[in-house]
PDB file of C-alpha atoms in Angstrom:
ATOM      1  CA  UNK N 372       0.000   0.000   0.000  1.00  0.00           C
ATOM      2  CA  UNK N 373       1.356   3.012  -1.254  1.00  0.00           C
ATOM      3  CA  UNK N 374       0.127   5.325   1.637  1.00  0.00           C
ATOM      4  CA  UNK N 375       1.965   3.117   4.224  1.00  0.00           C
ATOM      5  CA  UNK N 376       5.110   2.845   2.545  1.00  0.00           C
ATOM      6  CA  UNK N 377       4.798   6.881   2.557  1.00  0.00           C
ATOM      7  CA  UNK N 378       4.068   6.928   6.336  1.00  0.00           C
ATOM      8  CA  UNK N 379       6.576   4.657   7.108  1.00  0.00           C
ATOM      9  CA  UNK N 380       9.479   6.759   5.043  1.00  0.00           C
ATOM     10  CA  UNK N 381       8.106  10.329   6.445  1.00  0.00           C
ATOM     11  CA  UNK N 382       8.508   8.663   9.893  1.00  0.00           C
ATOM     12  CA  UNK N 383      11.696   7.503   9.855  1.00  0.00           C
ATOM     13  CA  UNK N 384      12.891  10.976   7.951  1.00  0.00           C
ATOM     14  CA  UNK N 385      11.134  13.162  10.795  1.00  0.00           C
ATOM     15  CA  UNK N 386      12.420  10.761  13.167  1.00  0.00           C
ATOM     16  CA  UNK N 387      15.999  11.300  12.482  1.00  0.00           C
ATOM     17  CA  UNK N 388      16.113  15.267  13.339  1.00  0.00           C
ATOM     18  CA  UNK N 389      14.626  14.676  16.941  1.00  0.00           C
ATOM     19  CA  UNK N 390      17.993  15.978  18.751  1.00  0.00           C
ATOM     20  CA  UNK N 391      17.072  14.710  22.165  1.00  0.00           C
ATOM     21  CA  UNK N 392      16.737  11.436  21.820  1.00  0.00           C
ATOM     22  CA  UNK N 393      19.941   9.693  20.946  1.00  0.00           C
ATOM     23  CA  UNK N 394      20.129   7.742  17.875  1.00  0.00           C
ATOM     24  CA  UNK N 395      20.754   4.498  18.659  1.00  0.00           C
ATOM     25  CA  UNK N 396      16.885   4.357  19.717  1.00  0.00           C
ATOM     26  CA  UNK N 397      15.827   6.336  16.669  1.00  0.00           C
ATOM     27  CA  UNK N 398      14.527   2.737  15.281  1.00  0.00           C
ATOM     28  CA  UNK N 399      12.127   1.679  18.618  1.00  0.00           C
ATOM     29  CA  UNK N 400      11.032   5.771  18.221  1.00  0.00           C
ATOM     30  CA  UNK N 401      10.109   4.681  14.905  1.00  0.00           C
ATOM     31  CA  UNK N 402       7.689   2.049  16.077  1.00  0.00           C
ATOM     32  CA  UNK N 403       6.405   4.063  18.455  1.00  0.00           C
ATOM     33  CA  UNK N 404       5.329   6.925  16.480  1.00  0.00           C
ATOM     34  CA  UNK N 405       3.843   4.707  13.990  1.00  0.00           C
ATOM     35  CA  UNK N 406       1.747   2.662  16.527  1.00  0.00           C
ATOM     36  CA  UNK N 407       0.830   5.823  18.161  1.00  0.00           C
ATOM     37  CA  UNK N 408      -0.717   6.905  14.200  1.00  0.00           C
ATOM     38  CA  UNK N 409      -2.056   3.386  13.639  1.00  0.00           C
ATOM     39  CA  UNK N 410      -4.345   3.966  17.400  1.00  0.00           C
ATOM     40  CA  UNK N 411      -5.902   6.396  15.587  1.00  0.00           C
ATOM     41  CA  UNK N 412      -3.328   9.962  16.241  1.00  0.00           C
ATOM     42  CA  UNK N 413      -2.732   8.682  20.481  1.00  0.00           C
ATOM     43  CA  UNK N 414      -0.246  11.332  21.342  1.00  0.00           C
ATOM     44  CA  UNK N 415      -0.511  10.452  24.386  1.00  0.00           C
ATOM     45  CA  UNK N 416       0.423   7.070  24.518  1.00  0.00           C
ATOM     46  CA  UNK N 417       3.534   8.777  21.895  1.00  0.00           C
ATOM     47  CA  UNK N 418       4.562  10.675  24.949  1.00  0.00           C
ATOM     48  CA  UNK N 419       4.168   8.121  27.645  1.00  0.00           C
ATOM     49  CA  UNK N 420       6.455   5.644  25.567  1.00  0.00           C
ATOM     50  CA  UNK N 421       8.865   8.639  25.450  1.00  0.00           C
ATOM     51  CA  UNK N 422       9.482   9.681  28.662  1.00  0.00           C
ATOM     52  CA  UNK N 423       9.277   5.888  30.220  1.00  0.00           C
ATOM     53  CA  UNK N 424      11.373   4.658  28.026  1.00  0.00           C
ATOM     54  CA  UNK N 425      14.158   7.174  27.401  1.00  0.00           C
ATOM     55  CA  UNK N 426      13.566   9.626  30.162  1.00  0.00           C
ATOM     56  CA  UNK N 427      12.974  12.205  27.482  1.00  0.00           C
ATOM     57  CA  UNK N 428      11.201  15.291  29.920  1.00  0.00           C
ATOM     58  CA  UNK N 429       7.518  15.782  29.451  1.00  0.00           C
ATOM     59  CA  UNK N 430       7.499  19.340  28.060  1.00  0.00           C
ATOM     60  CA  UNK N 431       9.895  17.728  24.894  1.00  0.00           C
ATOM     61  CA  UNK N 432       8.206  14.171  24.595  1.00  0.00           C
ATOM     62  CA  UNK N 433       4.565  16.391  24.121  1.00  0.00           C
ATOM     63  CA  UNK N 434       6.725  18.243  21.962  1.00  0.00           C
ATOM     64  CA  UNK N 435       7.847  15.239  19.855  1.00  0.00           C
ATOM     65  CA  UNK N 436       4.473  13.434  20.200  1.00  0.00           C
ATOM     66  CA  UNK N 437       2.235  15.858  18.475  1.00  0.00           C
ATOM     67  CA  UNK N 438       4.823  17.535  15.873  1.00  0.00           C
ATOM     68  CA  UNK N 439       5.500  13.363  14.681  1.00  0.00           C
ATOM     69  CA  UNK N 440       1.519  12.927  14.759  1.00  0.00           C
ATOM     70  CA  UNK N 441       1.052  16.063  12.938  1.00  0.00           C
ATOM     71  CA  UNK N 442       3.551  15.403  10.608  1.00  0.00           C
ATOM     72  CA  UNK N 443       2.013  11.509   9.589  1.00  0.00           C
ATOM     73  CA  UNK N 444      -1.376  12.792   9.950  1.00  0.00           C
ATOM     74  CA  UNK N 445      -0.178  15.366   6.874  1.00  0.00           C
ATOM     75  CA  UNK N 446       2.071  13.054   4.841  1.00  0.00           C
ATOM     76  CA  UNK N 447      -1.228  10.353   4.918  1.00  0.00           C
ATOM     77  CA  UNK N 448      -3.556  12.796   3.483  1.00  0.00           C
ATOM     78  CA  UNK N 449      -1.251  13.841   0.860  1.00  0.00           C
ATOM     79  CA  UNK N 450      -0.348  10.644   0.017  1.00  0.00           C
ATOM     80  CA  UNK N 451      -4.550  10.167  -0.372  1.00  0.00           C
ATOM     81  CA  UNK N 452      -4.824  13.324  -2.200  1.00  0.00           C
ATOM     82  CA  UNK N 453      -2.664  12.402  -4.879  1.00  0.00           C
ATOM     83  CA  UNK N 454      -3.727   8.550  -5.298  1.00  0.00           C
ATOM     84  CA  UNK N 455      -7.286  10.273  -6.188  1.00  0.00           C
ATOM     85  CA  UNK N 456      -5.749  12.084  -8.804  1.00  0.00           C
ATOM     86  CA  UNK N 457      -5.679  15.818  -6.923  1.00  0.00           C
ATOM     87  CA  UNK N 458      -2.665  17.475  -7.165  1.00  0.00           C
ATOM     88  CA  UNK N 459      -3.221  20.731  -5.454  1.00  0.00           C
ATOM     89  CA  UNK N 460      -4.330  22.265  -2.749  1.00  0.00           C
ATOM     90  CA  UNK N 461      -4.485  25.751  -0.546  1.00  0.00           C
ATOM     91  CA  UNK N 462      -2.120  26.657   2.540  1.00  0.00           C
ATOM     92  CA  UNK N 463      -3.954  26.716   5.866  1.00  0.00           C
ATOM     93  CA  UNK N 464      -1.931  29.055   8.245  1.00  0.00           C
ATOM     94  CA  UNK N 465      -2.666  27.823  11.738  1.00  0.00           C
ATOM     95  CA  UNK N 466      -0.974  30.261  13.885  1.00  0.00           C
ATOM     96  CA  UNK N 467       1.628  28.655  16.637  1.00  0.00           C
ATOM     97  CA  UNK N 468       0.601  29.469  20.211  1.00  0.00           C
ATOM     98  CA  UNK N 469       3.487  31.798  21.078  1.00  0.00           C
ATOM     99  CA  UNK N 470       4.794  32.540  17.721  1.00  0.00           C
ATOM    100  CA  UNK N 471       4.154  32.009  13.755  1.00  0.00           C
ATOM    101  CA  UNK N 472       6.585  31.736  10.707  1.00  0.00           C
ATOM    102  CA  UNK N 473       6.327  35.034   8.850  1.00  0.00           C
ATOM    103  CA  UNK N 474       6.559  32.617   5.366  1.00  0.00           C
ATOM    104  CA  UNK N 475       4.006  30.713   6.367  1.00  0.00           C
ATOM    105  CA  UNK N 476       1.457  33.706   7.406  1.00  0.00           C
ATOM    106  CA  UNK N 477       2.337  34.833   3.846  1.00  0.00           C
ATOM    107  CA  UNK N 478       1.391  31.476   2.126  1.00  0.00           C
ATOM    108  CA  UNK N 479      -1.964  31.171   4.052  1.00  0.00           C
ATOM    109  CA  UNK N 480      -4.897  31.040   0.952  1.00  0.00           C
ATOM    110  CA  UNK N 481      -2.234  30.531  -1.747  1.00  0.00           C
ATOM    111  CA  UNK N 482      -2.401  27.439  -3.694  1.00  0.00           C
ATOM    112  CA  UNK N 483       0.688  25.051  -4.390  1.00  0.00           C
ATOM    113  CA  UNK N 484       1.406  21.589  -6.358  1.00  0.00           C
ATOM    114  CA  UNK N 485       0.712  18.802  -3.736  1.00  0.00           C
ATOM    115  CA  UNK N 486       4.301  17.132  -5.630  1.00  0.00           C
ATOM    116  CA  UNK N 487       6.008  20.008  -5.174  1.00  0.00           C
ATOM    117  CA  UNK N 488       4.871  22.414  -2.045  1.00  0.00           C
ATOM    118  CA  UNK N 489       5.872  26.162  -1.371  1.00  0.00           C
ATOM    119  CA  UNK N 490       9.443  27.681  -1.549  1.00  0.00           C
ATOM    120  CA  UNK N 491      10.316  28.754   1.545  1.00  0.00           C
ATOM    121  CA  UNK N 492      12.865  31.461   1.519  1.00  0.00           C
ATOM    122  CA  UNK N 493      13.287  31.169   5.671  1.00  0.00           C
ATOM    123  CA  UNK N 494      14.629  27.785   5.197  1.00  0.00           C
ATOM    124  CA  UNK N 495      15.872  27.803   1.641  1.00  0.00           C
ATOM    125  CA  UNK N 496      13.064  24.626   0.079  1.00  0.00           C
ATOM    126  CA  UNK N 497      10.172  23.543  -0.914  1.00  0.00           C
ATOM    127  CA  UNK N 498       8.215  22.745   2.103  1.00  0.00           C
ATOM    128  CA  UNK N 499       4.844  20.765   2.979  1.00  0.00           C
ATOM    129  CA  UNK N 500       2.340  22.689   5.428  1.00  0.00           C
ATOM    130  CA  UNK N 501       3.207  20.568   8.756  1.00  0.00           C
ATOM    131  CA  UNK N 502       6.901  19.673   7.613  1.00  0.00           C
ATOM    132  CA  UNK N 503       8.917  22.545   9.630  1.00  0.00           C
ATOM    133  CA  UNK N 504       9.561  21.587  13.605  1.00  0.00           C
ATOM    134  CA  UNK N 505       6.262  23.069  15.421  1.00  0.00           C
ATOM    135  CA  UNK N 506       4.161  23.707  12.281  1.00  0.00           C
ATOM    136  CA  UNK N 507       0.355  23.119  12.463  1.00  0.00           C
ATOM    137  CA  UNK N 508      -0.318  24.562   9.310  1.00  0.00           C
ATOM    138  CA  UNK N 509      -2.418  22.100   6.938  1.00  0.00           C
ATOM    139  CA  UNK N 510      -3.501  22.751   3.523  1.00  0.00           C
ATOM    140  CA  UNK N 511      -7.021  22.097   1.910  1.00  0.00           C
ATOM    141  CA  UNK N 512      -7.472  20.878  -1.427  1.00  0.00           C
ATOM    142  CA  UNK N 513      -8.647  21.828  -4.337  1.00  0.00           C
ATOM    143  CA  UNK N 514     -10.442  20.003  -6.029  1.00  0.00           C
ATOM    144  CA  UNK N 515     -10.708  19.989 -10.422  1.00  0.00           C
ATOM    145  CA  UNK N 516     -13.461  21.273 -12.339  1.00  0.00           C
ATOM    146  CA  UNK N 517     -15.594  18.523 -13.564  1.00  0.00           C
ATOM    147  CA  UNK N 518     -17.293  19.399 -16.832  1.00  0.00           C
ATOM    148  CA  UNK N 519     -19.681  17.790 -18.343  1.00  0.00           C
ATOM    149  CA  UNK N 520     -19.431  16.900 -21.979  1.00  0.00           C
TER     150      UNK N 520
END
């Protein structure tokens, strides 16, 4: 299944640039982000598995638990989008609670290729709403005309 294979690669990518945890349990964080997505987006149980099992603190494992969730929970419905044959969508700006990316506030309404995303100048790529550390922006798509013959 093509929408698991996707989950399972943006998992292991986002994975890799948590800087508390060290890597040598970057696989078991793996499993545990992607049972906490297969129960259906259980953060908490994300954040539990964190702190009991590596003694990450509780501020960073909520931290880690909903920007991984977040991040899967975006990556599946992309992944969706473009097995139906959509390919683009509008930027959702969902504004951080103590601080938003100026880029981001400037690509809220705009539309973007669901293959590509938006060039963001802040960080020097293309980006996915959801992608950056701490970003709860999502994206809305838009859907082709259908016209009758």
């Amino acid at each position: 299944m093509q929408v698991y294979d996707i989950l399972q690669a943006t998992i292991a990518e986002n994975v890799g640039l948590i800087k508390s945890i060290h890597t040598a349990y970057f696989e078991q964080v793996q499993t545990i982000v992607m049972q906490g997505v297969k129960n259906g987006r259980d953060m908490d149980y994300i954040r539990r598995e964190l702190t009991d099992r590596f003694r990450v603190s509780e501020r960073k494992a909520k931290i880690i638990a909903r920007d991984q969730t977040n991040k899967a929970m975006q990556a599946i419905s992309r992944a969706r989008s473009l097995e139906a044959g959509i390919q683009e969508a509008t930027w959702v700006h969902i504004p951080g609670a103590k601080m938003s990316r100026e880029t981001h506030k400037h690509f809220d309404g705009k539309k973007f290729d669901l293959n590509k995303g938006m060039y963001d100048p802040d960080v020097g790529k293309f980006i996915m709403p959801g992608e950056l550390i701490n970003c709860n922006c999502r994206f809305k798509l838009v859907l082709p005309d259908v016209q009758k013959d």
